[in-house]
Short mmCIF file of C-alpha atoms and ligand atoms in Angstrom, two decimals:
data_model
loop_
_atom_site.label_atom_id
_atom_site.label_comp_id
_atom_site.label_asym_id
_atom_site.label_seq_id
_atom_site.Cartn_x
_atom_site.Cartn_y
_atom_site.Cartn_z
CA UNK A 1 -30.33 -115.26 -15.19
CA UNK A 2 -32.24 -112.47 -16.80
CA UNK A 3 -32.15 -110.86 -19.93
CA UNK A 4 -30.50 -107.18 -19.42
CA UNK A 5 -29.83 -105.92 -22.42
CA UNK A 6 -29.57 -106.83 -26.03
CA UNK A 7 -28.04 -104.94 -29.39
CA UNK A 8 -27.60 -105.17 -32.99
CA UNK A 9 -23.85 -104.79 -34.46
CA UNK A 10 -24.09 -104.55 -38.70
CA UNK A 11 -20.69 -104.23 -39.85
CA UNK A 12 -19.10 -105.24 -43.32
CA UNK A 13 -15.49 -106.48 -42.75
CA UNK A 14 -15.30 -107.84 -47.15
CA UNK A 15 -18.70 -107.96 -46.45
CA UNK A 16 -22.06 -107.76 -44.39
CA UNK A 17 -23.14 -109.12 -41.10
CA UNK A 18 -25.74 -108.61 -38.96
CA UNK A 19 -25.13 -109.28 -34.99
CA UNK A 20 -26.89 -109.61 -32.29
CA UNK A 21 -25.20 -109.78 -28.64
CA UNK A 22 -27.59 -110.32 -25.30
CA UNK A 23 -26.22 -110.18 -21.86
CA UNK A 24 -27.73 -111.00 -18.78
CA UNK A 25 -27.93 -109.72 -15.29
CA UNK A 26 -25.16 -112.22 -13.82
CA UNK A 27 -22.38 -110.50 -16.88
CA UNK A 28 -22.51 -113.64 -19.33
CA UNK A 29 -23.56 -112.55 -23.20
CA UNK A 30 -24.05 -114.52 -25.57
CA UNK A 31 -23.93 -113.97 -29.53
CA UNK A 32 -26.26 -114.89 -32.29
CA UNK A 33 -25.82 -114.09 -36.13
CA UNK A 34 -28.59 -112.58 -37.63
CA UNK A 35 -27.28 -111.92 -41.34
CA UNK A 36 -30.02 -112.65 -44.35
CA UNK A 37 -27.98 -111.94 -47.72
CA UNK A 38 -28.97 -108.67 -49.11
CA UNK A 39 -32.04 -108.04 -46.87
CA UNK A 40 -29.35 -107.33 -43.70
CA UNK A 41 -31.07 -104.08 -42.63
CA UNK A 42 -34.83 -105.94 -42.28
CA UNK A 43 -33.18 -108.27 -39.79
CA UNK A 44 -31.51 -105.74 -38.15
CA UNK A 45 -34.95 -103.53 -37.78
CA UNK A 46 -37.21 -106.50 -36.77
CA UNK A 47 -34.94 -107.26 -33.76
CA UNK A 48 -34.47 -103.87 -32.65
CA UNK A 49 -37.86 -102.51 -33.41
CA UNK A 50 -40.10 -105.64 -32.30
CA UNK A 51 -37.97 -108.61 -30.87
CA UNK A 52 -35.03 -106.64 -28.23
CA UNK A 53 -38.06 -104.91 -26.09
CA UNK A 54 -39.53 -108.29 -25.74
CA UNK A 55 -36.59 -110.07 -24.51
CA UNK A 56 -35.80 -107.39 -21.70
CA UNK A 57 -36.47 -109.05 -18.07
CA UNK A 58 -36.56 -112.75 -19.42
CA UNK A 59 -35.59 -115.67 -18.57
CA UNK A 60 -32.33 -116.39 -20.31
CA UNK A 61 -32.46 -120.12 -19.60
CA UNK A 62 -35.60 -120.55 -21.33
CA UNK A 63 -34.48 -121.43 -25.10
CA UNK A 64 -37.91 -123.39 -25.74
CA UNK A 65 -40.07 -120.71 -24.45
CA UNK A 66 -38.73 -117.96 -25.94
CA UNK A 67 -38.56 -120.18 -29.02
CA UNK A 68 -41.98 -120.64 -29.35
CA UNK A 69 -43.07 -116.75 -28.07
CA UNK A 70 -41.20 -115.37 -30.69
CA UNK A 71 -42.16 -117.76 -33.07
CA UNK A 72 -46.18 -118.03 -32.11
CA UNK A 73 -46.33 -114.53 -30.75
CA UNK A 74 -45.66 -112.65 -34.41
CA UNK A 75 -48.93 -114.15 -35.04
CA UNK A 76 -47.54 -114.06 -38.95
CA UNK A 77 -45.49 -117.56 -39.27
CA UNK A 78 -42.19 -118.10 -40.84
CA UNK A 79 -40.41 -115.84 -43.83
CA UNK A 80 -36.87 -115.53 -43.95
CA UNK A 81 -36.57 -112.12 -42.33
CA UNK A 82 -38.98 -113.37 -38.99
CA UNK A 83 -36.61 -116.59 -39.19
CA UNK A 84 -33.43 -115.24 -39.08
CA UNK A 85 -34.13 -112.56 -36.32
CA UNK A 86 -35.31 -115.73 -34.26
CA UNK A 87 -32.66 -117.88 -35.51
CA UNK A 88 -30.23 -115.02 -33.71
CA UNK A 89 -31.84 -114.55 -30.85
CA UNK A 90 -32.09 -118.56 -30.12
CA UNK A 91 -28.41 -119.13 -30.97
CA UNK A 92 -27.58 -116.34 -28.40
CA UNK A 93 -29.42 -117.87 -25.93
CA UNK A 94 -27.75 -121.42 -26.37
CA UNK A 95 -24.39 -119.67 -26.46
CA UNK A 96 -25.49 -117.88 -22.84
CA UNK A 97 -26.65 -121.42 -21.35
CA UNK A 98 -23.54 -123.40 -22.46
CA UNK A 99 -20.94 -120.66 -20.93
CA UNK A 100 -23.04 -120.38 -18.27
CA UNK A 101 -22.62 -123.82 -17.72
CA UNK A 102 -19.42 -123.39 -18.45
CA UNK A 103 -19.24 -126.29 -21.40
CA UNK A 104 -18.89 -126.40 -25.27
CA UNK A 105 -22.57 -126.26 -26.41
CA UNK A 106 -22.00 -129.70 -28.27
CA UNK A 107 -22.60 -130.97 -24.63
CA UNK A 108 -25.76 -129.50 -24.02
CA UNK A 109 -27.25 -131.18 -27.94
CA UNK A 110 -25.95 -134.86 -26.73
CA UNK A 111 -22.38 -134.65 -26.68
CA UNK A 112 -19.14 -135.42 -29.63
CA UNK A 113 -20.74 -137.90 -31.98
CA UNK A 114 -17.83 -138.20 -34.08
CA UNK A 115 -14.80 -137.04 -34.14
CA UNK A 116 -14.25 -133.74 -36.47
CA UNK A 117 -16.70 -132.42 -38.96
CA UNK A 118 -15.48 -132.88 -42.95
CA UNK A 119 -16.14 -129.84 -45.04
CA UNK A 120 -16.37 -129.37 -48.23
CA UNK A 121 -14.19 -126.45 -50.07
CA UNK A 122 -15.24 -124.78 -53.07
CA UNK A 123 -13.28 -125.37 -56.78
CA UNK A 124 -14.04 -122.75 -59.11
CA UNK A 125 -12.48 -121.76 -62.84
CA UNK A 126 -13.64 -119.78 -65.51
CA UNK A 127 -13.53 -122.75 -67.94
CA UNK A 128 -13.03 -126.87 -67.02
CA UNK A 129 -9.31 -126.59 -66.56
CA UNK A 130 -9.49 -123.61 -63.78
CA UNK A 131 -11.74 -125.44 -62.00
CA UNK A 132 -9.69 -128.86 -62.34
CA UNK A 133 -6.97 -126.52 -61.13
CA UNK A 134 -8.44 -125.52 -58.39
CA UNK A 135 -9.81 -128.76 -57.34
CA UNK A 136 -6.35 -130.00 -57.52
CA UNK A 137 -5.43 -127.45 -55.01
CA UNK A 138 -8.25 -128.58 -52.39
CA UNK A 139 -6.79 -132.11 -52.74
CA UNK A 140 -3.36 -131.01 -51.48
CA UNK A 141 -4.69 -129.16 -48.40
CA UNK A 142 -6.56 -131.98 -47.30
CA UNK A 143 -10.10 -131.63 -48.51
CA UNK A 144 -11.87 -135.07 -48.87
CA UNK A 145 -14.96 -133.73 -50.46
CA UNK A 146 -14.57 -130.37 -52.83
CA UNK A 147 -17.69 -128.66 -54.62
CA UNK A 148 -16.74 -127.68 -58.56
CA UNK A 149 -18.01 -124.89 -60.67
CA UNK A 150 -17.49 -123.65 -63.91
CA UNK A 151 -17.78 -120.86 -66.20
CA UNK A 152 -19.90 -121.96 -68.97
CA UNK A 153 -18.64 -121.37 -72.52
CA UNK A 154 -21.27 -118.92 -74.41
CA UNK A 155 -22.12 -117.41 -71.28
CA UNK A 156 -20.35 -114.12 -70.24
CA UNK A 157 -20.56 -114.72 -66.18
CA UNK A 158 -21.56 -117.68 -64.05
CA UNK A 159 -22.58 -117.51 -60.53
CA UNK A 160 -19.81 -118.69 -58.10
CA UNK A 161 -17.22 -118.08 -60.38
CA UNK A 162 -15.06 -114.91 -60.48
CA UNK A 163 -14.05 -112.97 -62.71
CA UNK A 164 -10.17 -112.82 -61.71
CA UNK A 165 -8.24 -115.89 -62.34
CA UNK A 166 -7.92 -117.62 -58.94
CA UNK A 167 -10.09 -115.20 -56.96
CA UNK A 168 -12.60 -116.10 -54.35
CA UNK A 169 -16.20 -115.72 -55.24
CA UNK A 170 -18.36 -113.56 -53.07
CA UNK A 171 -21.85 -114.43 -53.02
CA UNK A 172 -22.57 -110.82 -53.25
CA UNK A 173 -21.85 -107.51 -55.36
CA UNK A 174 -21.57 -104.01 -54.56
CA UNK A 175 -24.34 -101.31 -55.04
CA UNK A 176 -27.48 -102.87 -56.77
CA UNK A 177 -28.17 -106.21 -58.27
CA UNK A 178 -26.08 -107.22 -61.32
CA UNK A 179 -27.83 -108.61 -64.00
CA UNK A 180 -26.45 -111.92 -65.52
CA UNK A 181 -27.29 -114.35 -68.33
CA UNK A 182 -28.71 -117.45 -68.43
CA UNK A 183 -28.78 -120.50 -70.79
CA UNK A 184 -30.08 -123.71 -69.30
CA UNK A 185 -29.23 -125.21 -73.05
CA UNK A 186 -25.77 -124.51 -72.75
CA UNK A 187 -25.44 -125.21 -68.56
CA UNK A 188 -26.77 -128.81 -69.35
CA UNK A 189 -24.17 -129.65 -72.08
CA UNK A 190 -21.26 -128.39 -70.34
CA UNK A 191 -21.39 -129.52 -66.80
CA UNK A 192 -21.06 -133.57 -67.49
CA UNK A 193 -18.14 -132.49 -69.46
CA UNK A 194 -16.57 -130.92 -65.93
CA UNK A 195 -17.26 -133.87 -64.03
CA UNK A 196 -15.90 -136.33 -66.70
CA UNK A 197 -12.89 -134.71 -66.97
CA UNK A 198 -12.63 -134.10 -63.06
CA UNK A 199 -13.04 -138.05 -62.60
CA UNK A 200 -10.16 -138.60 -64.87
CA UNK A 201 -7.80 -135.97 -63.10
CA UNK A 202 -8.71 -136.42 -59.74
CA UNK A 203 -9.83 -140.59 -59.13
CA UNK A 204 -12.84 -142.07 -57.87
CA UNK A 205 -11.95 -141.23 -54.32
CA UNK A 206 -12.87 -137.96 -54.17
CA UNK A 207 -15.97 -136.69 -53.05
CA UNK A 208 -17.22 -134.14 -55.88
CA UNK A 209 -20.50 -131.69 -55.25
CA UNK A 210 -21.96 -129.60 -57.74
CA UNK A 211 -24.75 -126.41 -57.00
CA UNK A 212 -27.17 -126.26 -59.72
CA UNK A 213 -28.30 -122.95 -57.88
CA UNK A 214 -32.31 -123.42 -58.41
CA UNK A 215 -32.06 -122.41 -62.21
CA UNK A 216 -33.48 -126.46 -63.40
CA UNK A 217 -36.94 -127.02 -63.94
CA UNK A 218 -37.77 -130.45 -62.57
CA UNK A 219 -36.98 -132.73 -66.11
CA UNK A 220 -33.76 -130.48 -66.79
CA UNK A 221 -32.63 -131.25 -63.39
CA UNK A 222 -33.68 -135.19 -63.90
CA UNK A 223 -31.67 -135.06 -66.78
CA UNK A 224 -28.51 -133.74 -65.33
CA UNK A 225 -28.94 -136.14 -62.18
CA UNK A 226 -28.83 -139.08 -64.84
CA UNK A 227 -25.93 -137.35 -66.88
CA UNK A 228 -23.90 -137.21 -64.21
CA UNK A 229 -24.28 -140.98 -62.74
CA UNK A 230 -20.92 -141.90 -64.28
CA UNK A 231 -19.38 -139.94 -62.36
CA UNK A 232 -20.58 -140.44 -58.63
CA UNK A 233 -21.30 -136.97 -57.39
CA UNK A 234 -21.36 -136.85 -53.83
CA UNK A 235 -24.52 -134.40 -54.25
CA UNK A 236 -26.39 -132.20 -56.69
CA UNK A 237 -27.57 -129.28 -55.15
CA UNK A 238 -30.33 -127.30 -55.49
CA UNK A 239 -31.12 -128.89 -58.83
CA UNK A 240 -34.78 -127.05 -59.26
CA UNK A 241 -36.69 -124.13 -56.75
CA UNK A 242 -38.29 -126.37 -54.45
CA UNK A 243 -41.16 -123.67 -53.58
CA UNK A 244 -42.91 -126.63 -55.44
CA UNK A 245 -42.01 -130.15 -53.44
CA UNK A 246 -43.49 -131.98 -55.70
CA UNK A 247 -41.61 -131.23 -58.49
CA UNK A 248 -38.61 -133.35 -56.59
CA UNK A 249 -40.44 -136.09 -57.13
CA UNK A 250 -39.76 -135.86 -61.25
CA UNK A 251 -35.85 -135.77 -60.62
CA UNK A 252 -36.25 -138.92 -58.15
CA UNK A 253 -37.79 -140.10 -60.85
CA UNK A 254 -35.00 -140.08 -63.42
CA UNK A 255 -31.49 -140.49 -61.35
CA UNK A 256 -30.13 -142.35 -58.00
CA UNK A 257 -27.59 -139.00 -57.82
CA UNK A 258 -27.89 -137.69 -54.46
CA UNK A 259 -29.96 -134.64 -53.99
CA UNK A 260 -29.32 -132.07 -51.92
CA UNK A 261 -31.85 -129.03 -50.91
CA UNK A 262 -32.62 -126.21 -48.12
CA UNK A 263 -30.03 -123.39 -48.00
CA UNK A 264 -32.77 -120.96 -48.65
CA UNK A 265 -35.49 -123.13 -46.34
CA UNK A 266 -36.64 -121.26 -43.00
CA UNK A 267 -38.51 -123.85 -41.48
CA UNK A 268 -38.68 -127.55 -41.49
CA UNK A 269 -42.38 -127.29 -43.34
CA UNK A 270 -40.25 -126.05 -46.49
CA UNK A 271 -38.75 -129.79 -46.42
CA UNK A 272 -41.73 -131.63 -45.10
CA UNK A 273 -42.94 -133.37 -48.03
CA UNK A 274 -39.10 -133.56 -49.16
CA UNK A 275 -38.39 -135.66 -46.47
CA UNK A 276 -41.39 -137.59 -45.69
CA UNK A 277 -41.68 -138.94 -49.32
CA UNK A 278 -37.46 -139.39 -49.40
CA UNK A 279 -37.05 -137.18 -52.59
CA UNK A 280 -34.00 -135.81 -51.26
CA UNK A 281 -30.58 -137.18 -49.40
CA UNK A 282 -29.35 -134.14 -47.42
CA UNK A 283 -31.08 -131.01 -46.02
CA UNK A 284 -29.19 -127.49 -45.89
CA UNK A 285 -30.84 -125.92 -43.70
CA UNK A 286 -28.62 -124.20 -40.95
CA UNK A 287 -28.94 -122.85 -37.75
CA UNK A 288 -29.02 -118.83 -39.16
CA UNK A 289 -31.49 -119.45 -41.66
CA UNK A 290 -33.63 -122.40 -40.17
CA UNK A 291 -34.40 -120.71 -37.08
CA UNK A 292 -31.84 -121.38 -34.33
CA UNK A 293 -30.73 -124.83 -32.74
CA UNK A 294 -34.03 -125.53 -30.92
CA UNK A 295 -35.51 -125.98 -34.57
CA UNK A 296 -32.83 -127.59 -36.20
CA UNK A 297 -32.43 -129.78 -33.65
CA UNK A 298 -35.68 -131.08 -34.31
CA UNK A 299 -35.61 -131.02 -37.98
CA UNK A 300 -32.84 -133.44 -38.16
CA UNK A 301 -34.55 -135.94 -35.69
CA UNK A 302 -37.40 -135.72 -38.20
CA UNK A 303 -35.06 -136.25 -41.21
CA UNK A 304 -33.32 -138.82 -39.48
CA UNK A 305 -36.06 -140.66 -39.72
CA UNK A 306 -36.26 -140.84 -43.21
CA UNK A 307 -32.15 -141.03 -43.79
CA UNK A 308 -31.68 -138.08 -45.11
CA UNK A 309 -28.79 -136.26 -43.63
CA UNK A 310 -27.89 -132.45 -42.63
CA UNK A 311 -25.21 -130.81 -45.06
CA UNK A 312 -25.48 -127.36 -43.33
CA UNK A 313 -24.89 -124.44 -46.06
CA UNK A 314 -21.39 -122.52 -45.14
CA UNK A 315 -21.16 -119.85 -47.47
CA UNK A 316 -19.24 -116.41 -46.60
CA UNK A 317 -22.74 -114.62 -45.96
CA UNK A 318 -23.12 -116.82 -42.62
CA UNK A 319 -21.12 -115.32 -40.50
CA UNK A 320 -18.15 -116.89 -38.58
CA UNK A 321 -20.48 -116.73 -35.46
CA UNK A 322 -23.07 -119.58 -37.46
CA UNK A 323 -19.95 -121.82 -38.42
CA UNK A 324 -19.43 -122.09 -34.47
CA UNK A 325 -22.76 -122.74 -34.56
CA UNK A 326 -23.54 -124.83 -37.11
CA UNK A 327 -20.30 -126.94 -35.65
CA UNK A 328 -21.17 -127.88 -32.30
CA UNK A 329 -24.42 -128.82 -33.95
CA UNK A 330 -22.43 -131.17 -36.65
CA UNK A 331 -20.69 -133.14 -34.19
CA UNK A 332 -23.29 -133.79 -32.23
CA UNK A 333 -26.15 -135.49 -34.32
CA UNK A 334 -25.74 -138.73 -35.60
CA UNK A 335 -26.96 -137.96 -39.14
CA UNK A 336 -24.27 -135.57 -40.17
CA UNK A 337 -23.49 -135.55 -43.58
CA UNK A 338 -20.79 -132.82 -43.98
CA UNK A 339 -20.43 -128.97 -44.03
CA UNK A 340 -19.65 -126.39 -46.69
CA UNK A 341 -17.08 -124.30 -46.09
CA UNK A 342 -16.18 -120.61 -47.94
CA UNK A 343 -13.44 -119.22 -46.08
CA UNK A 344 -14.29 -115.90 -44.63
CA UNK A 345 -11.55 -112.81 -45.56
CA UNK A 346 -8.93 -111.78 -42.72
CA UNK A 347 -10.69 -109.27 -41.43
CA UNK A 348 -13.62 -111.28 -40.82
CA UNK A 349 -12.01 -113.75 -39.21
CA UNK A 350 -10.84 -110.86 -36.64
CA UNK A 351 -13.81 -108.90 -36.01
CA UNK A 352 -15.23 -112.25 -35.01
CA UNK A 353 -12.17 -114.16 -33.08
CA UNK A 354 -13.25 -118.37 -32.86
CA UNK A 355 -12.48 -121.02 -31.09
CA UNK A 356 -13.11 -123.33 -34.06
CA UNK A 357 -10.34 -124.54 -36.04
CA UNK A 358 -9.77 -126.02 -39.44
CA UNK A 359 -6.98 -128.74 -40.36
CA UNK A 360 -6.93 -131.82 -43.33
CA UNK A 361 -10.77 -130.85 -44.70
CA UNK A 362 -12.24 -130.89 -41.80
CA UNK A 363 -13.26 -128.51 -38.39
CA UNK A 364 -13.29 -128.76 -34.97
CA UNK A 365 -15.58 -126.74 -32.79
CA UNK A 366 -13.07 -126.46 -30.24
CA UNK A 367 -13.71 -127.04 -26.53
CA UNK A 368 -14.20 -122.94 -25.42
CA UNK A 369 -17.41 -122.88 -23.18
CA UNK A 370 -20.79 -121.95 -25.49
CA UNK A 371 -19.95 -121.66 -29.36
CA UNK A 372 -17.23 -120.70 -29.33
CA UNK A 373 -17.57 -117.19 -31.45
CA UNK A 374 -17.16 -113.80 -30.07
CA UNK A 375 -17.30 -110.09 -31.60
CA UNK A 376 -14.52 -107.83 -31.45
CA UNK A 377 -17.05 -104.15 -31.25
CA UNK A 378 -13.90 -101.97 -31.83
CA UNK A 379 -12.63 -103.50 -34.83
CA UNK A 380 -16.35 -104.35 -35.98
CA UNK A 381 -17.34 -100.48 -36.30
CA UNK A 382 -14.29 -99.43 -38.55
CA UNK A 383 -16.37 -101.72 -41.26
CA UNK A 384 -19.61 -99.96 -42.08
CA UNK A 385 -22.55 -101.26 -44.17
CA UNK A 386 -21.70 -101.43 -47.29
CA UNK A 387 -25.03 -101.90 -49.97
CA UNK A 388 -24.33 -105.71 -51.67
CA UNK A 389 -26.74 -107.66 -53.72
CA UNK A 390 -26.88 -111.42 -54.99
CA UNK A 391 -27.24 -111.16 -58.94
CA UNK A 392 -30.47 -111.65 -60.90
CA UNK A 393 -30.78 -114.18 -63.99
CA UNK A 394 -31.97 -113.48 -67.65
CA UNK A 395 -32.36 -115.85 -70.06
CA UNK A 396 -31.00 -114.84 -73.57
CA UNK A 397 -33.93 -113.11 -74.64
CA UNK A 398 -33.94 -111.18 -71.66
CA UNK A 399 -36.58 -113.08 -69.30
CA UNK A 400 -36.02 -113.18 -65.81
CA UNK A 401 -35.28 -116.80 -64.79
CA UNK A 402 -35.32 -119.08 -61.32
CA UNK A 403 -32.10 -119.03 -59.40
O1 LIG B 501 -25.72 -118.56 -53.23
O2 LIG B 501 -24.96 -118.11 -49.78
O3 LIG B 501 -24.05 -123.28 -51.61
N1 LIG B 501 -23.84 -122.13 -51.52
C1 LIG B 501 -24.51 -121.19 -52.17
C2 LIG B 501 -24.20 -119.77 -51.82
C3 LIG B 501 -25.46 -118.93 -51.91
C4 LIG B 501 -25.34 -117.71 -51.05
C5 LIG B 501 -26.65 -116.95 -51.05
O4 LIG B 501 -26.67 -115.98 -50.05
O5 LIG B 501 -25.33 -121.49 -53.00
O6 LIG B 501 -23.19 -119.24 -52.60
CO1 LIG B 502 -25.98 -123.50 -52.75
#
């Protein structure tokens, strides 16, 4: 089963996504996602440029292999843009084997290990009774576990909360990089007020997640863990950059609220002290971003080990081709924690047609042969690239701040 061909497919149905789709000699193909938020075109150069003429003539079989020649062949190791080319190219591959074999792919990483994978949705409000709102909402559909935001009074814009009353947030605006203010002062005073008032509206049984979105320095971020005991959050995320692991080690330090880290992470390495020392409860990392299933599959043996868990990031900028992904590789560990999920728009959902399915707060992967994901070309090339950045953070006198 060799490698024939292979292409890249950038389209922007609400927004961008970078795909890559390799077939093989015998007619199967298999497809990878390859989208990095806001750097989509790098991705989409590095595999066509230096990764496609590689693959030509291969051995599709050989996930490992081509694993590590992609990997140790760039000579330079790791980096987002590297990662998520390989990421693609590995998920491909996996999808190619399973149909092949003509089996889900869940069956190939050990099999069902439970029974569906719980999600988390995400509540957001422009002040504490939107987002209450909105959590109510997730509660009626089913969700068991629902991640609140809020706009934070003094502040003219938060990130992850829209501007319209009931929109969806996009993690991404159109044309260049908005510029948004920050106040870590006025963040830390507000959000224990959410969560109070969430507890009181919504019971104890509710699982409740909050994104601190990297903008904490390590004592701010020990602070909020300990403010926010009372009320039992299922995780913090992100509470501080974690370019420094040892700064993880100061919120441990100061709260028993679960931490939760990795969205941004490439490689296990970016978790390795995270993990070995315990500082954190769940790892984000996903199969886009963390360099494919043969990666991930080892990172979470290695964090099993310590009992930290995998809480794969979800968010609209993984395409619909990682959630099938990222699914078949949820059911199938044993140290599963749960999933984000950001529904995708309509059109999204039909350029890439999935076997998945969501019901009650949680997914199925479905039972289709490989992931389950396929791209619709057609449809795909009626949605060009569209230029969309992730905003950038000032603090109110104007410096630029962590996020
Ligand atoms: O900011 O996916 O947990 N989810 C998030 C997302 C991220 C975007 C970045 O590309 O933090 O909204
Ligand atoms: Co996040």
């Amino acid at each position: 089963m060799k490698i024939r061909d292979a292409r890249v497919i950038v389209c922007s149905p609400g927004r961008n996504f970078v795909t890559l789709k390799i077939e093989t000699d015998d007619g199967v193909y298999g497809i990878g996602d390859a989208t990095l938020n806001g750097r989509e075109l790098a991705v989409a150069s590095y595999l066509s440029e230096h990764v496609i003429p590689c693959l030509i003539g291969r051995d599709a079989a050989r996930t490992e292999d081509i694993w590590y020649y992609l990997y140790r062949g760039a000579y330079w190791r790791k980096g987002p843009v590297t990662m998520t080319a390989i990421s693609a190219v590995d998920v491909a591959l996996w999808d190619i084997k399973a149909k092949a074999l003509g089996t889900p792919l869940y069956n190939l990483l050990g099999g069902r290990s439970r029974d569906r994978v719980m999600a988390y949705g995400h509540a957001n409000g422009r002040d504490i009774e939107e987002t209450s709102d909105a959590v109510a909402r997730h509660v009626e559909e089913g969700f068991l576990a629902v991640r609140a935001q809020s706009g934070v009074p003094g502040l003219p814009d938060t990130y992850g909360v829209p501007h319209a009353k009931g929109a969806l947030y996009e993690p991404a605006t159109k044309g260049l990089p908005v510029e948004q203010v920050w106040s870590t002062e006025k963040y830390l005073r507000h959000v224990p007020k959410l969560f109070e008032q969430l507890r009181i509206k919504h019971g104890d049984d509710l699982h409740l997640l909050h994104d601190a979105h990297h903008r904490l320095t390590p004592v701010q971020a020990g602070r909020l863990g300990k403010a926010l005991e009372p009320y039992q959050l299922f995780w913090l995320e992100d509470p501080t950059p974690a370019e420094l692991q040892e700064g993880f080690r100061v919120i441990r330090q100061h709260t028993t609220t679960p931490i939760a880290v990795g969205e941004i992470f490439d490689s296990v390495w970016d978790a390795r002290l995270l993990i070995t020392e315990q500082l954190i409860d769940y790892l984000r990392m996903t199969v886009l971003h963390g360099g494919g299933i043969t990666p991930m599959k080892k990172a979470a043996a290695f964090a099993e080990m310590y009992h930290v868990q995998m809480g794969c990031h979800g968010a609209t900028d993984l395409s619909p081709v990682t959630m099938g992904a990222a699914l078949h590789f949820d059911i199938s560990i044993n140290n599963f924690g749960i999933q984000e999920y950001m529904p995708h728009t309509r059109e999204t959902d039909e350029v890439f047609p999935h076997a998945y399915t969501f019901k009650d707060g949680h997914f199925d992967p479905g039972d289709a042969s490989g992931h389950g994901v396929d791209i619709n070309e057609t449809l795909a090339a009626k949605f060009p690239y569209q230029r969309a950045y992730l905003p950038v953070n000032r603090k109110l006198d104007g410096t630029l701040w962590n996020w």
